[in-house]
Amino acid sequence: METNKKNKYSNILKACIQILVGSIIFYMIYSYFKKEIISLDLEKVKSLILDLGEVKFLIIILLGTFGMAILSLYDFFVLRAIAMHKNLSTLRIFKISFMTNSLNMILGFGGFIGAGLRYYMYKPYSKDNKKLVVAIGMIIISMLSGISLLSILVILGFLPGEDLYSKNISLYYFLISMSLFLPIYLFINLRKPKIKTDKFLSIKLAIISFFEWIYAAFLVLLILYTFEEDFVLDKELRIIGIIVIASIAGLITMIPGGVGTFDILVLVGLARLGFSYEIVAASILIYRLSYYVIPFLLGFLLLLTEIFTAFKKKFFNTKEGIL
């Protein structure tokens, strides 16, 4: 009982620290780029979104939702590694994964929501809960490996990021810090795999993570194409470099989805490439809607069906027992 109380207070303290740190970093970035943000013409942003067209808008929404579905690969590979995939149908794994990932994107501080919900949903199918906890931990940690690889590509100049960090050296330090994660992650997990049945699981998860992050970057790029195709041409790598740095800064704030920090940095970075603030703002809003909001609503509906099914099962079982 005492241990549970300590864990509860510890989790509350962690959440408070995350909120505090995230708020401080966001305030610092907002203060630094305040002039650029205030100059936004919100009416023009609204007009750009409305003029996009229903077909293009629907395609982007579908692509964003598909991007969230890619994250299900983490669960498939990890559950296979602990031989738990035999206890669940493919559809069931996909449903649990999509639900936890989409909710975690908006609600989860540091992945705690996703980890907790995953454990709760997979526990009835598990014969070894310790293995399940390790597996879920692998998923949460490995999600950073892809952005770490991309940060290495930015440092090496394959994805130029000077447009954003040249005038703010702290962003470059964030970049360096994130680049160290992948080699450390691979060294530890290849030297002493946490799940011994698949010693190369960490590499597989790192590849999935890379595709997750690069897909999100390409989605932003695609949205920009719909507004200014000619202007985007030949700037693709620089745009992705800016998105990578903004994503890292967003992760460091520990605010779900890097909301605020990511958006401001992408806005400022792309404006330095010559994009209008309004086009970038419209692109970010559509990206947020397609990759975060719509999947979140779908995930929430899936969660409601799970709650309803569990309640119905418990209610009728209790009723039958009384009769």
Tab-separated table of C-alpha atoms in Angstrom:
chain	number	residue	atom	x	y	z
A	1	MET	CA	0.000	0.000	0.000
A	2	GLU	CA	2.838	2.363	0.974
A	3	THR	CA	4.716	1.496	-2.247
A	4	ASN	CA	1.656	2.309	-4.370
A	5	LYS	CA	1.353	5.705	-2.670
A	6	LYS	CA	5.027	6.434	-3.308
A	7	ASN	CA	4.671	5.461	-6.976
A	8	LYS	CA	1.572	7.625	-7.289
A	9	TYR	CA	3.290	10.685	-5.805
A	10	SER	CA	6.397	9.969	-7.877
A	11	ASN	CA	4.344	9.936	-11.099
A	12	ILE	CA	2.567	13.172	-10.121
A	13	LEU	CA	5.932	14.806	-9.380
A	14	LYS	CA	7.341	13.656	-12.748
A	15	ALA	CA	4.302	15.035	-14.575
A	16	CYS	CA	4.627	18.383	-12.757
A	17	ILE	CA	8.337	18.615	-13.605
A	18	GLN	CA	7.612	17.782	-17.259
A	19	ILE	CA	4.930	20.470	-17.446
A	20	LEU	CA	7.232	23.008	-15.769
A	21	VAL	CA	10.235	22.245	-18.014
A	22	GLY	CA	8.055	22.187	-21.126
A	23	SER	CA	6.442	25.502	-20.217
A	24	ILE	CA	9.815	27.171	-19.594
A	25	ILE	CA	11.286	25.999	-22.916
A	26	PHE	CA	8.122	26.989	-24.782
A	27	TYR	CA	8.127	30.446	-23.160
A	28	MET	CA	11.795	30.961	-24.061
A	29	ILE	CA	11.192	30.030	-27.703
A	30	TYR	CA	7.992	32.084	-27.875
A	31	SER	CA	9.747	35.133	-26.413
A	32	TYR	CA	12.624	34.774	-28.875
A	33	PHE	CA	10.350	34.576	-31.926
A	34	LYS	CA	7.453	36.701	-30.636
A	35	LYS	CA	7.612	39.272	-33.452
A	36	GLU	CA	7.253	36.626	-36.167
A	37	ILE	CA	4.226	35.045	-34.470
A	38	ILE	CA	2.372	38.326	-33.864
A	39	SER	CA	2.714	39.316	-37.531
A	40	LEU	CA	0.540	36.366	-38.627
A	41	ASP	CA	-2.603	37.227	-40.604
A	42	LEU	CA	-5.078	34.691	-39.193
A	43	GLU	CA	-7.792	35.569	-41.699
A	44	LYS	CA	-5.429	34.711	-44.544
A	45	VAL	CA	-4.533	31.422	-42.840
A	46	LYS	CA	-8.233	30.560	-42.596
A	47	SER	CA	-8.759	31.507	-46.251
A	48	LEU	CA	-5.846	29.309	-47.402
A	49	ILE	CA	-7.239	26.282	-45.570
A	50	LEU	CA	-10.768	26.787	-46.928
A	51	ASP	CA	-9.453	27.231	-50.484
A	52	LEU	CA	-7.489	23.982	-50.378
A	53	GLY	CA	-10.361	21.948	-51.811
A	54	GLU	CA	-12.263	18.962	-50.438
A	55	VAL	CA	-10.413	16.276	-52.425
A	56	LYS	CA	-6.920	17.467	-51.450
A	57	PHE	CA	-8.037	17.939	-47.856
A	58	LEU	CA	-9.486	14.412	-47.669
A	59	ILE	CA	-6.338	12.871	-49.194
A	60	ILE	CA	-4.167	14.630	-46.603
A	61	ILE	CA	-6.449	13.444	-43.771
A	62	LEU	CA	-6.211	9.849	-45.040
A	63	LEU	CA	-2.432	10.078	-45.377
A	64	GLY	CA	-2.149	11.447	-41.841
A	65	THR	CA	-4.284	8.621	-40.458
A	66	PHE	CA	-2.220	6.084	-42.404
A	67	GLY	CA	0.906	7.592	-40.855
A	68	MET	CA	-0.488	6.812	-37.425
A	69	ALA	CA	-1.240	3.252	-38.576
A	70	ILE	CA	2.467	2.740	-39.410
A	71	LEU	CA	3.203	2.852	-35.686
A	72	SER	CA	1.410	-0.498	-35.309
A	73	LEU	CA	4.572	-2.143	-36.652
A	74	TYR	CA	6.228	-1.558	-33.271
A	75	ASP	CA	3.645	-3.770	-31.585
A	76	PHE	CA	3.745	-6.485	-34.248
A	77	PHE	CA	7.534	-6.888	-34.036
A	78	VAL	CA	7.750	-6.692	-30.238
A	79	LEU	CA	4.839	-9.077	-29.589
A	80	ARG	CA	6.358	-11.536	-32.063
A	81	ALA	CA	9.667	-11.324	-30.192
A	82	ILE	CA	8.017	-12.367	-26.896
A	83	ALA	CA	5.805	-14.949	-28.679
A	84	MET	CA	2.619	-13.168	-27.625
A	85	HIS	CA	1.347	-12.471	-31.133
A	86	LYS	CA	-0.144	-15.980	-31.263
A	87	ASN	CA	-2.648	-15.011	-28.555
A	88	LEU	CA	-4.074	-12.068	-30.507
A	89	SER	CA	-5.486	-11.601	-33.983
A	90	THR	CA	-3.735	-9.188	-36.349
A	91	LEU	CA	-6.785	-6.919	-36.241
A	92	ARG	CA	-6.743	-6.896	-32.436
A	93	ILE	CA	-3.065	-5.893	-32.323
A	94	PHE	CA	-3.683	-3.165	-34.886
A	95	LYS	CA	-6.678	-1.846	-32.946
A	96	ILE	CA	-4.823	-1.698	-29.613
A	97	SER	CA	-1.753	-0.146	-31.212
A	98	PHE	CA	-3.662	2.498	-33.163
A	99	MET	CA	-5.721	3.387	-30.117
A	100	THR	CA	-2.759	3.729	-27.742
A	101	ASN	CA	-0.556	5.614	-30.212
A	102	SER	CA	-3.227	8.083	-31.295
A	103	LEU	CA	-4.245	8.861	-27.702
A	104	ASN	CA	-0.628	9.062	-26.573
A	105	MET	CA	0.189	11.604	-29.302
A	106	ILE	CA	-2.073	14.163	-27.624
A	107	LEU	CA	-2.396	13.003	-24.001
A	108	GLY	CA	0.851	11.198	-23.255
A	109	PHE	CA	3.648	12.951	-21.361
A	110	GLY	CA	6.816	11.012	-22.156
A	111	GLY	CA	4.779	8.042	-23.392
A	112	PHE	CA	3.223	7.253	-19.994
A	113	ILE	CA	-0.334	7.210	-21.360
A	114	GLY	CA	0.641	4.883	-24.205
A	115	ALA	CA	2.635	2.582	-21.924
A	116	GLY	CA	-0.126	2.333	-19.320
A	117	LEU	CA	-2.885	1.749	-21.841
A	118	ARG	CA	-0.810	-0.817	-23.751
A	119	TYR	CA	-0.160	-2.779	-20.571
A	120	TYR	CA	-3.832	-2.701	-19.589
A	121	MET	CA	-4.963	-3.856	-23.061
A	122	TYR	CA	-2.338	-6.570	-23.591
A	123	LYS	CA	-2.277	-7.938	-20.032
A	124	PRO	CA	-5.233	-10.373	-20.498
A	125	TYR	CA	-3.296	-12.050	-23.353
A	126	SER	CA	0.028	-12.247	-21.503
A	127	LYS	CA	1.409	-15.268	-19.645
A	128	ASP	CA	4.445	-13.341	-18.410
A	129	ASN	CA	3.702	-9.770	-17.341
A	130	LYS	CA	7.377	-8.995	-16.701
A	131	LYS	CA	8.170	-9.735	-20.345
A	132	LEU	CA	5.235	-7.583	-21.385
A	133	VAL	CA	6.542	-4.626	-19.346
A	134	VAL	CA	9.994	-5.018	-20.935
A	135	ALA	CA	8.422	-5.216	-24.406
A	136	ILE	CA	6.372	-2.053	-23.874
A	137	GLY	CA	9.471	-0.311	-22.538
A	138	MET	CA	11.316	-1.283	-25.734
A	139	ILE	CA	8.576	0.304	-27.847
A	140	ILE	CA	8.614	3.587	-25.903
A	141	ILE	CA	12.414	3.941	-25.893
A	142	SER	CA	12.924	2.891	-29.530
A	143	MET	CA	10.580	5.624	-30.778
A	144	LEU	CA	13.418	8.127	-30.287
A	145	SER	CA	15.913	6.158	-32.396
A	146	GLY	CA	14.502	7.359	-35.725
A	147	ILE	CA	14.681	11.061	-34.877
A	148	SER	CA	18.195	10.416	-33.532
A	149	LEU	CA	19.252	9.021	-36.921
A	150	LEU	CA	17.705	12.027	-38.660
A	151	SER	CA	19.564	14.374	-36.305
A	152	ILE	CA	22.828	12.688	-37.338
A	153	LEU	CA	21.913	13.331	-40.987
A	154	VAL	CA	21.305	17.004	-40.138
A	155	ILE	CA	24.697	17.306	-38.414
A	156	LEU	CA	26.440	15.637	-41.369
A	157	GLY	CA	24.761	18.104	-43.729
A	158	PHE	CA	22.583	15.641	-45.646
A	159	LEU	CA	19.553	17.431	-44.220
A	160	PRO	CA	20.722	21.053	-43.839
A	161	GLY	CA	19.419	22.712	-40.680
A	162	GLU	CA	21.479	25.908	-40.536
A	163	ASP	CA	18.428	27.963	-41.504
A	164	LEU	CA	17.058	27.305	-38.025
A	165	TYR	CA	19.979	26.741	-35.650
A	166	SER	CA	22.463	29.284	-37.093
A	167	LYS	CA	20.854	32.106	-35.081
A	168	ASN	CA	20.032	30.011	-32.013
A	169	ILE	CA	22.939	27.860	-30.805
A	170	SER	CA	20.813	26.104	-28.147
A	171	LEU	CA	18.958	24.320	-30.963
A	172	TYR	CA	22.279	22.941	-32.202
A	173	TYR	CA	23.018	21.584	-28.710
A	174	PHE	CA	19.594	19.902	-28.716
A	175	LEU	CA	20.545	18.368	-32.064
A	176	ILE	CA	23.894	17.063	-30.774
A	177	SER	CA	22.232	15.592	-27.670
A	178	MET	CA	19.637	13.725	-29.720
A	179	SER	CA	22.263	12.384	-32.153
A	180	LEU	CA	23.946	10.544	-29.261
A	181	PHE	CA	20.814	8.530	-28.487
A	182	LEU	CA	20.958	6.093	-31.446
A	183	PRO	CA	24.547	4.826	-30.974
A	184	ILE	CA	24.005	4.447	-27.217
A	185	TYR	CA	20.628	2.734	-27.763
A	186	LEU	CA	22.085	0.259	-30.292
A	187	PHE	CA	25.244	-0.385	-28.261
A	188	ILE	CA	23.298	-1.268	-25.118
A	189	ASN	CA	20.626	-3.354	-26.834
A	190	LEU	CA	22.934	-5.255	-29.191
A	191	ARG	CA	25.457	-5.940	-26.436
A	192	LYS	CA	22.834	-7.140	-23.984
A	193	PRO	CA	19.394	-7.535	-25.633
A	194	LYS	CA	16.476	-7.003	-23.273
A	195	ILE	CA	14.445	-9.544	-25.266
A	196	LYS	CA	16.861	-12.396	-25.925
A	197	THR	CA	14.649	-14.216	-28.445
A	198	ASP	CA	15.408	-11.505	-31.022
A	199	LYS	CA	18.837	-9.925	-30.561
A	200	PHE	CA	18.313	-7.637	-33.568
A	201	LEU	CA	14.955	-6.309	-32.364
A	202	SER	CA	16.482	-2.918	-31.505
A	203	ILE	CA	17.621	-2.483	-35.133
A	204	LYS	CA	14.184	-3.429	-36.472
A	205	LEU	CA	12.485	-0.962	-34.134
A	206	ALA	CA	14.990	1.757	-35.075
A	207	ILE	CA	14.099	1.252	-38.755
A	208	ILE	CA	10.381	1.529	-37.939
A	209	SER	CA	11.090	4.678	-35.927
A	210	PHE	CA	13.013	6.186	-38.845
A	211	PHE	CA	10.069	5.568	-41.181
A	212	GLU	CA	7.684	7.027	-38.580
A	213	TRP	CA	9.584	10.312	-38.334
A	214	ILE	CA	10.458	10.665	-42.013
A	215	TYR	CA	6.834	9.958	-42.969
A	216	ALA	CA	5.654	12.781	-40.700
A	217	ALA	CA	8.223	15.117	-42.288
A	218	PHE	CA	7.113	14.107	-45.787
A	219	LEU	CA	3.502	14.765	-44.806
A	220	VAL	CA	4.381	18.370	-43.913
A	221	LEU	CA	6.318	18.595	-47.180
A	222	LEU	CA	3.321	17.301	-49.150
A	223	ILE	CA	1.009	19.869	-47.542
A	224	LEU	CA	3.454	22.639	-48.455
A	225	TYR	CA	3.461	21.288	-52.031
A	226	THR	CA	-0.301	21.743	-52.235
A	227	PHE	CA	0.122	25.451	-51.478
A	228	GLU	CA	3.390	26.345	-53.212
A	229	GLU	CA	4.666	23.468	-55.342
A	230	ASP	CA	7.123	25.515	-57.423
A	231	PHE	CA	8.587	27.262	-54.398
A	232	VAL	CA	9.123	23.984	-52.491
A	233	LEU	CA	11.165	22.423	-55.326
A	234	ASP	CA	14.899	22.202	-54.558
A	235	LYS	CA	14.238	23.107	-50.906
A	236	GLU	CA	12.988	19.686	-49.778
A	237	LEU	CA	16.081	18.635	-47.806
A	238	ARG	CA	16.348	22.013	-46.056
A	239	ILE	CA	12.662	21.820	-45.130
A	240	ILE	CA	13.101	18.325	-43.658
A	241	GLY	CA	16.173	19.545	-41.747
A	242	ILE	CA	14.089	22.303	-40.167
A	243	ILE	CA	11.299	19.839	-39.301
A	244	VAL	CA	13.823	17.489	-37.633
A	245	ILE	CA	15.263	20.257	-35.425
A	246	ALA	CA	11.778	21.528	-34.538
A	247	SER	CA	10.707	17.966	-33.645
A	248	ILE	CA	13.708	17.526	-31.332
A	249	ALA	CA	12.985	20.817	-29.562
A	250	GLY	CA	9.353	19.709	-29.221
A	251	LEU	CA	10.422	16.387	-27.688
A	252	ILE	CA	12.665	18.108	-25.151
A	253	THR	CA	9.716	20.170	-23.877
A	254	MET	CA	7.966	16.832	-23.141
A	255	ILE	CA	4.675	18.410	-24.163
A	256	PRO	CA	2.604	15.906	-26.217
A	257	GLY	CA	3.301	16.349	-29.922
A	258	GLY	CA	5.689	19.193	-29.113
A	259	VAL	CA	2.675	21.491	-29.415
A	260	GLY	CA	3.690	25.124	-29.559
A	261	THR	CA	7.450	24.646	-29.709
A	262	PHE	CA	7.439	22.547	-32.890
A	263	ASP	CA	4.923	24.834	-34.564
A	264	ILE	CA	6.802	28.058	-33.795
A	265	LEU	CA	10.159	26.680	-34.943
A	266	VAL	CA	8.763	25.296	-38.203
A	267	LEU	CA	7.011	28.627	-38.778
A	268	VAL	CA	10.206	30.623	-38.234
A	269	GLY	CA	12.503	28.165	-40.026
A	270	LEU	CA	10.406	27.962	-43.189
A	271	ALA	CA	9.867	31.731	-43.166
A	272	ARG	CA	13.650	32.056	-43.361
A	273	LEU	CA	13.515	29.954	-46.524
A	274	GLY	CA	11.130	32.503	-48.023
A	275	PHE	CA	7.731	30.939	-47.286
A	276	SER	CA	5.001	33.285	-46.120
A	277	TYR	CA	4.037	32.903	-42.454
A	278	GLU	CA	0.420	32.298	-43.432
A	279	ILE	CA	1.200	29.384	-45.781
A	280	VAL	CA	3.404	27.736	-43.149
A	281	ALA	CA	0.778	28.274	-40.426
A	282	ALA	CA	-1.952	26.798	-42.652
A	283	SER	CA	0.287	23.801	-43.435
A	284	ILE	CA	1.017	23.193	-39.744
A	285	LEU	CA	-2.677	23.372	-38.808
A	286	ILE	CA	-3.619	20.873	-41.521
A	287	TYR	CA	-0.730	18.622	-40.454
A	288	ARG	CA	-1.893	18.749	-36.833
A	289	LEU	CA	-5.429	17.933	-37.889
A	290	SER	CA	-4.480	15.007	-40.150
A	291	TYR	CA	-1.730	13.432	-38.034
A	292	TYR	CA	-2.973	14.208	-34.521
A	293	VAL	CA	-6.588	15.339	-34.160
A	294	ILE	CA	-8.392	12.956	-36.551
A	295	PRO	CA	-6.405	9.862	-35.406
A	296	PHE	CA	-7.006	10.945	-31.785
A	297	LEU	CA	-10.769	11.098	-32.354
A	298	LEU	CA	-10.689	7.668	-34.024
A	299	GLY	CA	-8.573	6.304	-31.164
A	300	PHE	CA	-10.968	7.773	-28.609
A	301	LEU	CA	-13.911	6.104	-30.367
A	302	LEU	CA	-12.036	2.785	-30.284
A	303	LEU	CA	-11.399	3.281	-26.563
A	304	LEU	CA	-15.099	3.928	-25.973
A	305	THR	CA	-15.961	0.661	-27.750
A	306	GLU	CA	-13.457	-1.145	-25.492
A	307	ILE	CA	-14.957	0.413	-22.353
A	308	PHE	CA	-18.498	-0.358	-23.501
A	309	THR	CA	-17.604	-3.979	-24.327
A	310	ALA	CA	-15.876	-4.472	-20.954
A	311	PHE	CA	-18.788	-2.874	-19.083
A	312	LYS	CA	-21.343	-4.944	-20.990
A	313	LYS	CA	-19.413	-8.158	-20.355
A	314	LYS	CA	-19.018	-7.425	-16.652
A	315	PHE	CA	-22.635	-6.314	-16.218
A	316	PHE	CA	-24.182	-9.337	-17.933
A	317	ASN	CA	-21.810	-11.792	-16.234
A	318	THR	CA	-22.763	-10.315	-12.843
A	319	LYS	CA	-26.446	-10.438	-13.754
A	320	GLU	CA	-26.196	-14.079	-14.843
A	321	GLY	CA	-24.390	-14.907	-11.584
A	322	ILE	CA	-27.222	-13.391	-9.520
A	323	LEU	CA	-29.859	-15.247	-11.507
